[in-house]
Each structure stands twice: as structure tokens, then as C-alpha cells.
C-alpha positions as a Markdown table, in Angstrom:
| # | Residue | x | y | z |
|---|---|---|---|---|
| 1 | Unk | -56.3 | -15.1 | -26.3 |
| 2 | Unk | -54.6 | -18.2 | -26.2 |
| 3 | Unk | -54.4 | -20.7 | -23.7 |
| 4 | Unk | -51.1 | -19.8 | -21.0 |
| 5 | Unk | -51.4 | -16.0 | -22.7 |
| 6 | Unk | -50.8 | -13.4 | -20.3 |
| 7 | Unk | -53.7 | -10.9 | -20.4 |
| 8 | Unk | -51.0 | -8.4 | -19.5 |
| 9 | Unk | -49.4 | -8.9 | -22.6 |
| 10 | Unk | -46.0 | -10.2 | -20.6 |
| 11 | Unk | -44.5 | -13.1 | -21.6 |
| 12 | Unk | -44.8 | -15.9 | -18.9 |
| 13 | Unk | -43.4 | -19.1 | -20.8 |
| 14 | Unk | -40.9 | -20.6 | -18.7 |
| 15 | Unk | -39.9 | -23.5 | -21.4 |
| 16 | Unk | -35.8 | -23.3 | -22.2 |
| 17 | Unk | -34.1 | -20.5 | -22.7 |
| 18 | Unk | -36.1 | -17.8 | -21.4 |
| 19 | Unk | -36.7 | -19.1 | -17.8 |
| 20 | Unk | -34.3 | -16.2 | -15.5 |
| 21 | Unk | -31.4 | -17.3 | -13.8 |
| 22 | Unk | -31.3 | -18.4 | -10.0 |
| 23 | Unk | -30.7 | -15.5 | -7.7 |
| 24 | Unk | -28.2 | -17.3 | -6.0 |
| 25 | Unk | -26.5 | -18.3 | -8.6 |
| 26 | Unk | -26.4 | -14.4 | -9.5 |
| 27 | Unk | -25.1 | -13.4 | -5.9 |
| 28 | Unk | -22.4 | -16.3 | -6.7 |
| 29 | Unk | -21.5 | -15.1 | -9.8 |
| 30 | Unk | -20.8 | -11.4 | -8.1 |
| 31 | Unk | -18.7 | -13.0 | -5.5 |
| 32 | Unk | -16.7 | -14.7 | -7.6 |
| 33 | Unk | -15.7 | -11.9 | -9.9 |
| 34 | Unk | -15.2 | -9.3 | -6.5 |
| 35 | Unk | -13.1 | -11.9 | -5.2 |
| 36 | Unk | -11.1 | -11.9 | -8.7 |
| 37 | Unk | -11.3 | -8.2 | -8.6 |
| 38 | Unk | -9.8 | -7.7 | -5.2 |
| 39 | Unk | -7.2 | -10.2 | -6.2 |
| 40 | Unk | -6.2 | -9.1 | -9.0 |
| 41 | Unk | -6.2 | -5.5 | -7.8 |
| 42 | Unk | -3.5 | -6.5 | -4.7 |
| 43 | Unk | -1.1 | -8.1 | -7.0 |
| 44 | Unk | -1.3 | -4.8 | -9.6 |
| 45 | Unk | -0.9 | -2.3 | -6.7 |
| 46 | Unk | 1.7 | -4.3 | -5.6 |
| 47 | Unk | 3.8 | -4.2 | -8.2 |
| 48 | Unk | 3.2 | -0.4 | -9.7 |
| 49 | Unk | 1.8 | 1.4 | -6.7 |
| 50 | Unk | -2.1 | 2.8 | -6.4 |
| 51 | Unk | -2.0 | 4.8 | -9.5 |
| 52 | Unk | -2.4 | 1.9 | -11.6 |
| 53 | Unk | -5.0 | 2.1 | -14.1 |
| 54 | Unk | -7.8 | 0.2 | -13.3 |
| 55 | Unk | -8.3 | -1.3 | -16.5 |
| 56 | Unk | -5.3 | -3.2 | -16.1 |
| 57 | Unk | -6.2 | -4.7 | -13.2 |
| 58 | Unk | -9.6 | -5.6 | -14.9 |
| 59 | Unk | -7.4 | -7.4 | -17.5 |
| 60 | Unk | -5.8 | -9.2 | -14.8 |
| 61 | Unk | -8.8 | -10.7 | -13.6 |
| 62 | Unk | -10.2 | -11.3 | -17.2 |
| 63 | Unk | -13.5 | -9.3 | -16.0 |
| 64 | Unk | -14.9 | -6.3 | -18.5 |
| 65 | Unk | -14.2 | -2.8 | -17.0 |
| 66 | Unk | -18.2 | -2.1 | -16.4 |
| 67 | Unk | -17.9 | -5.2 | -14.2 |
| 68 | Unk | -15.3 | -3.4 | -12.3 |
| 69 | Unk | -17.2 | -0.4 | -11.4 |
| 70 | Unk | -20.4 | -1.7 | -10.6 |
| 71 | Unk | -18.5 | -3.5 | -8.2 |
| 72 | Unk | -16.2 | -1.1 | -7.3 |
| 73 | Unk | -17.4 | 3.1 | -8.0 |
| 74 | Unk | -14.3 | 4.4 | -7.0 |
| 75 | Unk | -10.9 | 3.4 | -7.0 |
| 76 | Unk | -10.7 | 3.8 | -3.3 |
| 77 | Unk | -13.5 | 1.4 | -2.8 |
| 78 | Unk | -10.9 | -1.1 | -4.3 |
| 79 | Unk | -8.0 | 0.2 | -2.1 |
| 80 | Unk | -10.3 | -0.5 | 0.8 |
| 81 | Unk | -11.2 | -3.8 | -0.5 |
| 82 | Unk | -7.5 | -4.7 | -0.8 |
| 83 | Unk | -5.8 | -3.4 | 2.2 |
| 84 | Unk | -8.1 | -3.5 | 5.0 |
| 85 | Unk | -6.6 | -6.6 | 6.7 |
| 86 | Unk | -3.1 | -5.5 | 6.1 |
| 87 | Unk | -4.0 | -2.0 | 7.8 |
| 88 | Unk | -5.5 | -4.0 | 10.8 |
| 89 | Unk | -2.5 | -5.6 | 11.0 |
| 90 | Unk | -0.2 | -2.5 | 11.3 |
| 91 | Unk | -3.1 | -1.2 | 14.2 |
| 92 | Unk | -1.8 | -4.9 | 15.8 |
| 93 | Unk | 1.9 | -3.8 | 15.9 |
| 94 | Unk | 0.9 | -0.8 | 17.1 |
| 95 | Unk | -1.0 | -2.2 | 20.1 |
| 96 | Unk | 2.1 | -4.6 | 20.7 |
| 97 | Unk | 3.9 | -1.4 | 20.9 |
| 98 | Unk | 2.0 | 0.4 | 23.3 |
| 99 | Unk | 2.3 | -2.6 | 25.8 |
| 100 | Unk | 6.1 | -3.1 | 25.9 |
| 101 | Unk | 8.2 | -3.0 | 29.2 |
| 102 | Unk | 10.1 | 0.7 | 27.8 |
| 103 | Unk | 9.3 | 3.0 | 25.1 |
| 104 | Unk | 12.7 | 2.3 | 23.4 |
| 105 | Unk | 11.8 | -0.6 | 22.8 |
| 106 | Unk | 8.1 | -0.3 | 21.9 |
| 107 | Unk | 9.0 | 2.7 | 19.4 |
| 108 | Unk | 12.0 | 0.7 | 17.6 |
| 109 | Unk | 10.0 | -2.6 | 17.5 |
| 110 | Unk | 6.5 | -0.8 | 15.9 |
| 111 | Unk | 9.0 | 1.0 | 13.3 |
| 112 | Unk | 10.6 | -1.9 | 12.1 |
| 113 | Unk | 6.9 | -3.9 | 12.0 |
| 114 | Unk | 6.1 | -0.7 | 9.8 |
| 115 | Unk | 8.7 | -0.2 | 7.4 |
| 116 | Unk | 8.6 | -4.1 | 7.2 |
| 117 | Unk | 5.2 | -4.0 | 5.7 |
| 118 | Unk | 6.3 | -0.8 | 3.7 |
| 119 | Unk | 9.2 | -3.1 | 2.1 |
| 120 | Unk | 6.7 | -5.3 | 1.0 |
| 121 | Unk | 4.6 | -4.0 | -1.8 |
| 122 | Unk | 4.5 | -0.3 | -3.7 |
| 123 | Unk | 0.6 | -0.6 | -3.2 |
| 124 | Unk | 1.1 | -0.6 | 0.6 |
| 125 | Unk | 3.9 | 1.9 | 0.9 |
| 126 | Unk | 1.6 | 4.6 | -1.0 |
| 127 | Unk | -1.1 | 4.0 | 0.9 |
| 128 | Unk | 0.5 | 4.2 | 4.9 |
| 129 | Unk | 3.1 | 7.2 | 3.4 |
| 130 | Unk | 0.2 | 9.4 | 1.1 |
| 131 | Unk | -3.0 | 11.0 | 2.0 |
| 132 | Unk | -5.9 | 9.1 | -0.1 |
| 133 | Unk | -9.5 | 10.1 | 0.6 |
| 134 | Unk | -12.8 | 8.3 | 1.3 |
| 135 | Unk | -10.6 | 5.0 | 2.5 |
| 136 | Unk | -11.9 | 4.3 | 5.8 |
| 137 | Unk | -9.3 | 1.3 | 7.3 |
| 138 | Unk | -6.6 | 4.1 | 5.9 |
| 139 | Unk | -8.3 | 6.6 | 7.9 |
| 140 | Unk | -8.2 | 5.0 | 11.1 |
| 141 | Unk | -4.8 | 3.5 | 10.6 |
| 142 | Unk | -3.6 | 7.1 | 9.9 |
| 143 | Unk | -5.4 | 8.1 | 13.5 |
| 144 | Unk | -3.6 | 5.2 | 15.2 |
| 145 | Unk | -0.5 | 5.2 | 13.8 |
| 146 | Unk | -0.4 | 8.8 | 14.9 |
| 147 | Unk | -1.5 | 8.0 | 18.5 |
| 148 | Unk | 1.2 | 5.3 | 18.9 |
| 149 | Unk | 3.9 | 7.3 | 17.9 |
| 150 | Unk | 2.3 | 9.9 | 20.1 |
| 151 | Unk | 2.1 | 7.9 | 23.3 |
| 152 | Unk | 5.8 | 6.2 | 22.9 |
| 153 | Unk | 7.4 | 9.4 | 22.6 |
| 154 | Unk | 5.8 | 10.7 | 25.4 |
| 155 | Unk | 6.8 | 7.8 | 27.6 |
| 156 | Unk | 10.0 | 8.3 | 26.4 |
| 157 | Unk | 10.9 | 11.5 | 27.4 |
| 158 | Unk | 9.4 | 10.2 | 30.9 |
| 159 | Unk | 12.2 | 7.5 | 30.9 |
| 160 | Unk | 14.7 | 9.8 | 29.4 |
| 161 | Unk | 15.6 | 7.5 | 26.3 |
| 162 | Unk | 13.8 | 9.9 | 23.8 |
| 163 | Unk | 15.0 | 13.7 | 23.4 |
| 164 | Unk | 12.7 | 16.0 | 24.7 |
| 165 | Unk | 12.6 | 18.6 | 21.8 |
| 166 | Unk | 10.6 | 16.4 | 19.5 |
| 167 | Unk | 7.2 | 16.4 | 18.2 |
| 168 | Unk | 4.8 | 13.5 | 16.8 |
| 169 | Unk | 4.9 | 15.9 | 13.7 |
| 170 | Unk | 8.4 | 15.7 | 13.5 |
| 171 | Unk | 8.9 | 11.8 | 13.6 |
| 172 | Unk | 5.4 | 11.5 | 11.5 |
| 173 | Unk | 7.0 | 14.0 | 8.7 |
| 174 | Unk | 10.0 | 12.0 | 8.5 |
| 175 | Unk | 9.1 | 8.9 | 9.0 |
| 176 | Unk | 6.5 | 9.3 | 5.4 |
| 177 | Unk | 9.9 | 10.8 | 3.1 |
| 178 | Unk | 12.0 | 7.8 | 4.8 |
| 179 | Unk | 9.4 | 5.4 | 3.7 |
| 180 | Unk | 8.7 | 6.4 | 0.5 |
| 181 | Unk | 12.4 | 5.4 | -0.2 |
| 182 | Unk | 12.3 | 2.3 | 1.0 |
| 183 | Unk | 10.5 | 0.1 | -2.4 |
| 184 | Unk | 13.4 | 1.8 | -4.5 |
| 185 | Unk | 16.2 | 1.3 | -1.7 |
| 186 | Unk | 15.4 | -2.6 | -1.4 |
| 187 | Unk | 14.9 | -2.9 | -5.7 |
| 188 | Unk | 18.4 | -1.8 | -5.9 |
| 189 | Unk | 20.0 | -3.7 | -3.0 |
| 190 | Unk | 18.7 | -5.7 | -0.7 |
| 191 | Unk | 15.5 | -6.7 | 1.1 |
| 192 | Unk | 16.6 | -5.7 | 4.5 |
| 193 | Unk | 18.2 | -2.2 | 3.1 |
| 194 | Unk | 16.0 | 0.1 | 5.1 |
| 195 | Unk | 17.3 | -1.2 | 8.3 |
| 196 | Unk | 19.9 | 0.8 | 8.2 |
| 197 | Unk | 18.4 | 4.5 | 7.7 |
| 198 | Unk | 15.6 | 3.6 | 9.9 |
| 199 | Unk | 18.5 | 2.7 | 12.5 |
| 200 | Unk | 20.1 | 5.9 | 11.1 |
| 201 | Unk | 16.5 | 7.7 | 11.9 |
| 202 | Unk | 16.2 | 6.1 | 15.3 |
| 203 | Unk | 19.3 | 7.2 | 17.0 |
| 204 | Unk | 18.6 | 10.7 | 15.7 |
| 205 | Unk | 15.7 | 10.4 | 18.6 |
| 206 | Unk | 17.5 | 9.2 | 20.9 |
| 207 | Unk | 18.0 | 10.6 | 24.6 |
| 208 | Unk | 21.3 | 8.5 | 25.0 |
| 209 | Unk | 24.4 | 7.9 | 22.4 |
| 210 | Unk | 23.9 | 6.3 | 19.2 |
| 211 | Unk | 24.4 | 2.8 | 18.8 |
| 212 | Unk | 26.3 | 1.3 | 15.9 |
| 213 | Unk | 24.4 | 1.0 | 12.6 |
| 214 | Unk | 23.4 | -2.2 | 11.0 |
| 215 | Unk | 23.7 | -3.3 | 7.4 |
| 216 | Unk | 26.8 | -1.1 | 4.8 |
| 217 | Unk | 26.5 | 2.3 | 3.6 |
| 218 | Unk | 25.3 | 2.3 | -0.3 |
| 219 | Unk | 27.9 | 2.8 | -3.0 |
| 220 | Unk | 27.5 | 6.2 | -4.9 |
| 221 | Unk | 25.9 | 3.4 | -7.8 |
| 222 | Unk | 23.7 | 2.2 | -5.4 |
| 223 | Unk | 22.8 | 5.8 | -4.4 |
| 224 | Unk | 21.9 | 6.2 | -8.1 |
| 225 | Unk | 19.9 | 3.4 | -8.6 |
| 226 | Unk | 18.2 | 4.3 | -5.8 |
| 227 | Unk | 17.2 | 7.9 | -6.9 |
| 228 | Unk | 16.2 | 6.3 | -10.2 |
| 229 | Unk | 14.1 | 4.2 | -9.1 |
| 230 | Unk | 12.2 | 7.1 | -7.2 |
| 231 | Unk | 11.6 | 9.1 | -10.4 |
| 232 | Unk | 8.5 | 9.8 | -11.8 |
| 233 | Unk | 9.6 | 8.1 | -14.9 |
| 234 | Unk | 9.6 | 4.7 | -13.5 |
| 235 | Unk | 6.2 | 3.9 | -13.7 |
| 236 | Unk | 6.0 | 5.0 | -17.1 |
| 237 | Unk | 8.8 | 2.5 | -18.0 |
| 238 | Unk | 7.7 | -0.8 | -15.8 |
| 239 | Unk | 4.4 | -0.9 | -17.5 |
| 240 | Unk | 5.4 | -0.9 | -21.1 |
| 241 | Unk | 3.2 | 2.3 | -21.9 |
| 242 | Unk | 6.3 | 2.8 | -24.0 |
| 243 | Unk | 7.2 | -0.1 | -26.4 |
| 244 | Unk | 10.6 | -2.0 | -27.0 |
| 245 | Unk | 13.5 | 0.3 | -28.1 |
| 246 | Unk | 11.2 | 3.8 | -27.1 |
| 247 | Unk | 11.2 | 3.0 | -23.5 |
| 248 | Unk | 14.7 | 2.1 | -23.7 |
| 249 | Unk | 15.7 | 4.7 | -25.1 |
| 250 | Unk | 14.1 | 6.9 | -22.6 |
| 251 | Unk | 15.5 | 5.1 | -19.9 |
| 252 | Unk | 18.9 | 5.7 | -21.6 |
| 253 | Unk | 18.2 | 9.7 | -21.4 |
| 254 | Unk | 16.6 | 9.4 | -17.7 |
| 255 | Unk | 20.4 | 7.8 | -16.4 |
| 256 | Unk | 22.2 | 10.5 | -18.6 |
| 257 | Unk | 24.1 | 13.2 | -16.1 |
């Protein structure tokens, strides 16, 4: 045996190129391509909605796909990842609700905090308007969403400004079909665009006579470009899984009456 040998038979030369890398160097390593991850992941989801494959989004961050899921399992260990401080935000309006001087006001103000973060990004609107498993901040955002709209309704048919057939399951139901038109409604107008059918929505609750609506009815255009844009089609077009004059033409047969 010679001399520095292992008698194990393992190999314990530490000269160049064989000595292990730093642990903490490792854990940085991680960190930085999570942080990549998650980054790259919120600017995907933003722009075609939580169905986006995930390999895209390992593209985006210019990390291998096995990096991804060792980091990541399941995609909504990513979601979580990605949302979690928006969701704690909406929980924040919705706390701001609950403490205003009337319910009116409480209920119209959390609204317009919510479908102002729906108006935001696809990735956000699926998430607060869908049912997605195993996402814990969605889960308790979902439970206190619910418990907002809950409470102001109730203190408004106390102060006789909400109408006192309506159910949380009534306003929750329509307020998830409203908001899934809103990403569509803003692409094809303006930024500001729900305002109007949320207005629309709101007076429909309302105890007392309506007030005047904000913002312009669409033109029937407008109306189309809308209903286009809520398709199932359109994610098929926006990321190119069709090339050139193929997803054109597509698009050409989508429009036709």
C-alpha cells in the first residue's frame, strides 16, 4: 500500500480537481437558480396564464428542466412560489375592507382592489378565479376572500344598502365569470375596461337606485375582440406552437362567422 492510500480502497487525494465543492457555495448555487426559477416562472404565467408549459419557463431562466423539478415537484409548488406575496396582499385589501365606516363602501373598494390585481397578469386572474389544488396561500386566500364578501354583505343588509335576497354564493359565482373576462376586456380596450361591468355588477347588489356607470359601452368590434380573446384558441396562437402563416391562418378561420 502506498503512502496517503486509503486502506478502504476510497480515494482521499484532495490535489486539483477532485477536491468537492463548498457546501455553501452549493446552497448558493440553489438559490440562485430558485430565484431565477420563480422569476422567470411570474413573467411566463403572466403573460399566458398557469397552463404554461413548464419547460418554457425553464428556457426563460436558461436552467435545464431536471433543475426545475428538483426544485420545484409540482407545478403548484411553483405557483406557490410565485404568488404567495401577491395573495397576501389581496388578504390586505380585504382586511381594509372589513374595517371601513359602511359596507358600501368596504364591498366596492375590496372589489375594485381585486379585479385591479385580476387586470394585471393572466397568471393571477387564473389563479383567484379557478380552483388549483395543493396551493396553500391560494387556499387561504380562497377562505378569506370568501369571509370578506361574507361579512360585508351581511353588514349591508343591516344598513339597508345591500339587497337582502343575496347569497355569498351568488356574488362569489359571479364575481369568478366577471373576472375571467377581464385579461381579454383590457387586451382589447383599455386598462381600466372592467370598471365598468364591475360598476355594472355592483349596482345589481345594491339596496338603493343605481348610480350612473363609469367608462363607454364596448362597440359590437370591441365585443368581438373581447370574445376572441377568451377562446381556447388563444393560447395556442400567442405562443407560436403554430408557426408563421399556420397560426395565421388559423386565426383567420377562428374570426370567420
Amino acid at each position: 500500500m502506498s503512502a496517503g492510500e486509503d486502506p478502504t480502497g476510497t480515494n482521499t487525494n484532495t490535489g486539483a480537481g477532485t477536491e468537492p465543492e463548498p457546501a455553501p457555495r452549493r446552497r448558493r448555487d440553489a438559490r440562485r437558480n430558485r430565484d431565477r426559477l420563480v422569476a422567470a416562472a411570474r413573467e411566463v404565467f403572466s403573460e399566458q396564464g398557469l397552463d404554461a408549459p413548464l419547460d418554457v419557463i425553464a428556457r426563460r431562466a436558461g436552467i435545464g428542466n431536471a433543475t426545475l423539478y428538483r426544485h420545484f415537484p409540482a407545478r403548484a409548488a411553483l405557483v406557490d412560489a410565485v404568488f404567495r406575496d401577491r395573495l397576501t396582499d389581496t388578504m390586505a385589501a380585504g382586511e381594509r375592507a372589513r374595517a371601513a365606516p359602511d359596507a358600501w363602501t368596504g364591498l366596492n373598494d375590496y372589489l375594485g382592489a381585486v379585479f385591479g390585481t385580476l387586470a394585471d397578469d393572466r397568471g393571477t386572474n387564473d389563479l383567484m378565479t379557478t380552483r388549483l389544488p395543493d396551493v396553500e396561500a391560494l387556499q387561504a386566500v380562497h377562505a378569506h376572500n370568501r369571509r370578506t364578501v361574507e361579512l360585508l354583505l351581511g353588514r349591508g343588509r343591516e344598513e339597508g344598502t345591500v339587497r337582502p335576497d343575496v347569497a355569498t354564493e351568488d356574488v362569489l359565482f359571479a364575481l369568478a365569470a366577471l373576472g375571467r373576462a377581464v385579461p381579454p376586456l383590457t387586451a382589447a380596450t383599455t386598462p381600466d375596461a372592467w370598471r365598468r361591468p364591475l360598476a355594472l355588477f355592483l349596482d345589481g347588489l345594491r339596496a338603493a337606485p343605481p348610480s350612473p356607470l363609469p367608462g363607454r359601452a364596448l362597440t359590437g368590434a370591441e365585443l368581438g375582440d373581447v370574445l376572441r380573446e377568451m377562446g381556447p384558441h388563444r393560447s395556442r396562437i400567442r405562443e407560436g406552437t403554430k408557426g408563421g402563416s399556420e397560426a395565421r391562418t388559423e386565426e383567420r378561420r377562428l374570426r370567420a362567422p
